[in-house]
Short mmCIF file of C-alpha atoms in Angstrom, two decimals:
data_model
loop_
_atom_site.label_atom_id
_atom_site.label_comp_id
_atom_site.label_asym_id
_atom_site.label_seq_id
_atom_site.Cartn_x
_atom_site.Cartn_y
_atom_site.Cartn_z
CA ALA A 9 3.01 8.18 29.26
CA GLN A 10 2.61 4.88 27.47
CA SER A 11 5.06 4.27 24.68
CA VAL A 12 6.94 1.56 22.82
CA THR A 13 10.50 2.01 21.57
CA GLN A 14 12.51 -0.09 19.17
CA LEU A 15 15.92 1.49 19.31
CA ASP A 16 17.34 -0.22 16.24
CA SER A 17 15.80 0.84 12.96
CA GLN A 18 18.01 -1.58 11.01
CA VAL A 19 19.92 -4.67 12.04
CA PRO A 20 22.18 -6.39 9.50
CA VAL A 21 23.50 -9.84 10.40
CA PHE A 22 25.17 -12.70 8.62
CA GLU A 23 23.32 -15.90 7.92
CA GLU A 24 23.47 -18.43 10.78
CA ALA A 25 24.52 -15.73 13.26
CA PRO A 26 22.42 -14.97 16.34
CA VAL A 27 20.29 -11.85 16.50
CA GLU A 28 18.55 -9.77 19.13
CA LEU A 29 15.97 -7.11 18.32
CA ARG A 30 15.32 -4.76 21.19
CA CYS A 31 11.99 -3.49 22.46
CA ASN A 32 11.36 -1.31 25.50
CA TYR A 33 8.11 0.14 26.73
CA SER A 34 6.95 2.71 29.22
CA SER A 35 3.80 2.06 31.23
CA SER A 36 2.15 2.63 34.57
CA VAL A 37 -0.22 -0.30 34.03
CA SER A 38 0.37 -3.94 33.34
CA VAL A 39 0.94 -4.97 29.75
CA TYR A 40 0.52 -7.68 27.17
CA LEU A 41 3.40 -7.91 24.71
CA PHE A 42 3.63 -9.01 21.10
CA TRP A 43 6.12 -9.36 18.28
CA TYR A 44 4.90 -9.28 14.70
CA VAL A 45 6.77 -9.85 11.44
CA GLN A 46 5.92 -8.15 8.16
CA TYR A 47 7.20 -9.33 4.81
CA PRO A 48 7.14 -6.87 1.88
CA ASN A 49 3.67 -5.80 0.82
CA GLN A 50 2.00 -8.08 3.31
CA GLY A 51 0.10 -7.74 6.55
CA LEU A 52 1.44 -8.60 9.97
CA GLN A 53 2.00 -12.12 11.23
CA LEU A 54 2.22 -12.88 14.92
CA LEU A 55 5.59 -14.31 15.97
CA LEU A 56 4.92 -14.65 19.68
CA LYS A 57 3.16 -13.09 22.63
CA TYR A 58 3.45 -12.68 26.37
CA LEU A 59 0.22 -12.55 28.32
CA SER A 60 1.21 -14.10 31.66
CA GLY A 61 3.20 -16.93 33.16
CA SER A 62 6.72 -17.80 32.10
CA THR A 63 8.68 -14.76 31.06
CA LEU A 64 10.45 -16.67 28.31
CA VAL A 65 8.13 -17.24 25.40
CA LYS A 66 8.79 -19.21 22.27
CA GLY A 67 7.25 -18.43 18.95
CA ILE A 68 7.24 -19.51 15.36
CA ASN A 69 10.27 -19.79 13.09
CA GLY A 70 12.64 -20.40 15.99
CA PHE A 71 12.16 -16.99 17.62
CA GLU A 72 11.87 -16.40 21.33
CA ALA A 73 11.50 -13.38 23.58
CA GLU A 74 11.93 -12.65 27.24
CA PHE A 75 9.77 -10.32 29.27
CA ASN A 76 11.80 -8.35 31.78
CA LYS A 77 9.47 -6.37 33.98
CA SER A 78 12.16 -4.50 35.90
CA GLN A 79 13.78 -3.30 32.69
CA THR A 80 10.44 -2.93 30.89
CA SER A 81 11.82 -4.83 27.95
CA PHE A 82 10.70 -7.59 25.62
CA HIS A 83 13.67 -8.36 23.37
CA LEU A 84 13.31 -10.79 20.49
CA ARG A 85 16.04 -13.35 19.84
CA LYS A 86 16.96 -16.08 17.42
CA PRO A 87 20.10 -18.19 17.84
CA SER A 88 20.72 -18.71 14.12
CA VAL A 89 19.07 -16.66 11.41
CA HIS A 90 18.24 -17.63 7.87
CA ILE A 91 17.96 -15.59 4.70
CA SER A 92 14.20 -16.03 4.89
CA ASP A 93 14.11 -14.09 8.16
CA THR A 94 14.74 -10.88 6.24
CA ALA A 95 11.70 -8.75 7.09
CA GLU A 96 10.39 -5.91 9.22
CA TYR A 97 9.77 -6.73 12.86
CA PHE A 98 7.35 -4.83 15.07
CA CYS A 99 7.03 -4.90 18.82
CA ALA A 100 3.51 -4.09 20.02
CA VAL A 101 2.04 -3.53 23.45
CA ASN A 102 -1.47 -3.77 24.78
CA PHE A 103 -1.70 -1.54 27.82
CA LYS A 104 -4.27 -3.15 30.06
CA GLY A 105 -7.58 -1.38 29.96
CA ALA A 106 -7.14 -0.43 26.32
CA GLN A 107 -8.12 -2.63 23.43
CA LYS A 108 -5.78 -1.18 20.84
CA LEU A 109 -2.14 -2.00 20.27
CA VAL A 110 0.67 0.51 20.36
CA PHE A 111 3.46 -0.28 17.94
CA GLY A 112 7.15 0.39 18.05
CA GLN A 113 8.85 2.01 15.10
CA GLY A 114 9.91 -1.30 13.61
CA THR A 115 13.28 -2.92 12.99
CA ARG A 116 14.37 -3.99 9.54
CA LEU A 117 16.31 -7.22 9.81
CA THR A 118 18.60 -7.90 6.87
CA ILE A 119 20.35 -11.23 6.57
CA ASN A 120 23.52 -11.28 4.52
CA PRO A 121 24.93 -14.50 3.05
CA GLY B 21 -6.90 -19.67 13.60
CA ALA B 22 -8.71 -16.38 13.18
CA VAL B 23 -8.49 -14.96 9.68
CA VAL B 24 -9.01 -11.39 8.55
CA SER B 25 -9.32 -10.57 4.87
CA GLN B 26 -9.14 -7.29 3.01
CA HIS B 27 -10.42 -6.34 -0.39
CA PRO B 28 -9.05 -5.15 -2.69
CA SER B 29 -5.38 -5.96 -2.18
CA ARG B 30 -4.37 -3.21 -4.59
CA VAL B 31 -6.27 -0.27 -6.02
CA ILE B 32 -5.31 2.59 -8.27
CA CYS B 33 -7.67 5.51 -8.51
CA LYS B 34 -7.67 8.98 -9.96
CA SER B 35 -7.35 12.05 -7.82
CA GLY B 36 -10.73 13.29 -6.64
CA THR B 37 -12.47 9.94 -6.67
CA SER B 38 -13.45 7.82 -3.68
CA VAL B 39 -12.34 4.29 -2.92
CA LYS B 40 -13.75 1.75 -0.51
CA ILE B 41 -11.69 -0.89 1.29
CA GLU B 42 -13.36 -3.83 3.00
CA CYS B 43 -12.14 -5.67 6.07
CA ARG B 44 -13.78 -8.97 7.00
CA SER B 45 -13.34 -11.34 9.90
CA LEU B 46 -13.85 -14.71 8.24
CA ASP B 47 -14.30 -17.15 11.10
CA PHE B 48 -15.06 -15.00 14.10
CA GLN B 49 -17.13 -12.00 15.04
CA ALA B 50 -15.57 -8.64 15.72
CA THR B 51 -17.47 -5.87 17.43
CA THR B 52 -14.34 -3.78 17.10
CA MET B 53 -11.88 -3.44 14.25
CA PHE B 54 -8.92 -1.17 13.80
CA TRP B 55 -7.70 0.69 10.74
CA TYR B 56 -4.04 1.59 10.25
CA ARG B 57 -2.06 3.26 7.53
CA GLN B 58 1.57 2.58 6.88
CA PHE B 59 3.93 4.71 4.85
CA PRO B 60 6.98 3.10 3.24
CA LYS B 61 9.54 1.94 5.74
CA GLN B 62 7.51 3.24 8.66
CA SER B 63 5.47 1.76 11.43
CA LEU B 64 1.72 1.35 11.54
CA MET B 65 -0.25 4.42 12.49
CA LEU B 66 -3.64 3.81 14.03
CA MET B 67 -6.26 5.85 12.19
CA ALA B 68 -9.47 4.82 13.87
CA THR B 69 -11.34 2.23 15.87
CA SER B 70 -14.39 0.85 14.10
CA ASN B 71 -17.30 -0.06 16.36
CA GLU B 72 -20.14 -2.28 15.21
CA GLY B 73 -23.42 -0.43 15.33
CA SER B 74 -21.98 2.89 16.42
CA LYS B 75 -19.68 5.66 15.26
CA ALA B 76 -16.00 5.08 14.76
CA THR B 77 -13.47 6.62 17.09
CA TYR B 78 -10.80 8.55 15.23
CA GLU B 79 -7.27 9.21 16.37
CA GLN B 80 -6.10 12.77 16.72
CA GLY B 81 -5.29 14.36 13.41
CA VAL B 82 -7.30 11.93 11.28
CA GLU B 83 -10.05 13.61 9.28
CA LYS B 84 -13.40 11.97 9.90
CA ASP B 85 -14.93 13.32 6.71
CA LYS B 86 -11.98 12.17 4.67
CA PHE B 87 -11.83 8.63 5.98
CA LEU B 88 -15.35 7.29 6.40
CA ILE B 89 -15.68 4.13 8.44
CA ASN B 90 -18.74 1.91 8.57
CA HIS B 91 -19.04 -1.20 10.70
CA ALA B 92 -22.40 -2.52 9.61
CA SER B 93 -22.09 -6.10 10.79
CA LEU B 94 -20.08 -8.22 13.19
CA THR B 95 -17.80 -9.39 10.39
CA LEU B 96 -17.40 -6.39 8.12
CA SER B 97 -15.89 -2.95 8.43
CA THR B 98 -15.31 -0.60 5.51
CA LEU B 99 -12.98 2.34 5.08
CA THR B 100 -13.84 4.82 2.36
CA VAL B 101 -11.22 7.32 1.33
CA THR B 102 -13.21 10.23 -0.06
CA SER B 103 -11.91 12.66 -2.66
CA ALA B 104 -8.59 10.87 -2.68
CA HIS B 105 -5.38 12.76 -3.42
CA PRO B 106 -1.86 11.51 -4.11
CA GLU B 107 -0.86 12.10 -0.49
CA ASP B 108 -3.46 9.50 0.52
CA SER B 109 -1.44 6.85 -1.29
CA SER B 110 -0.41 4.38 1.35
CA PHE B 111 -0.74 0.84 2.65
CA TYR B 112 -3.92 0.43 4.67
CA ILE B 113 -4.20 -2.44 7.14
CA CYS B 114 -7.09 -3.52 9.32
CA SER B 115 -7.10 -5.73 12.38
CA ALA B 116 -9.58 -7.32 14.72
CA PRO B 117 -9.12 -8.63 18.26
CA GLY B 118 -9.80 -12.28 18.79
CA THR B 119 -12.74 -13.31 20.93
CA GLY B 120 -11.65 -13.30 24.56
CA SER B 121 -8.10 -12.60 23.50
CA TYR B 122 -5.78 -9.64 23.65
CA GLU B 123 -4.22 -10.73 20.41
CA GLN B 124 -5.07 -8.93 17.21
CA TYR B 125 -5.40 -10.52 13.82
CA PHE B 126 -4.32 -8.50 10.84
CA GLY B 127 -5.58 -8.36 7.31
CA PRO B 128 -3.11 -8.64 4.43
CA GLY B 129 -3.35 -4.93 3.67
CA THR B 130 -4.52 -2.80 0.76
CA ARG B 131 -2.09 -0.80 -1.36
CA LEU B 132 -3.78 2.42 -2.47
CA THR B 133 -2.21 4.49 -5.21
CA VAL B 134 -3.82 7.78 -6.15
CA THR B 135 -2.73 9.22 -9.49
#
């Protein structure tokens, strides 16, 4: 079965601390991977994506993610977070052959001063 | 970059009435668009796939007669919530895949409140 799992529903961190948001997927076909951010009452904004090539991808706002095929993971990282990073983060997967995205449950990142 | 707009951004309607939400791809054509609903503090739930010139494909459990989708042109899809009830109150988001891309571009969402 094809699925996407974000194990952490909430992640609180202090400002300027590093953060990792976890995303795992289950698939029998190859995948394209995405991270989106959602600020309150807004749509989704693409942070970064992995389509092919280097497994370490860099995105906007200082975020990066690494595709690990053997562990079927695509964890999102930032070395030093800012108050403005407080938002909901969604991992999404395009399972090749399908046009639609499958979303994880989301992780609420809260930055404390 | 590709931009998707939604109108209205917020709508309040009375129970029993119908409300239409528009989703437009502003600078690209989209033969397919997707409609999601999102409850507070939850993930996006795909409702249906809108196909230009043909019938929409609904996800399991989504009532076709309740949520009418029309994709009349390559840049416009509409979602009509018919005979709305308070339980239909939600955040509705549309998206469209970019041309030749696996990336999807999302609209800003529409907050529907049914009183």
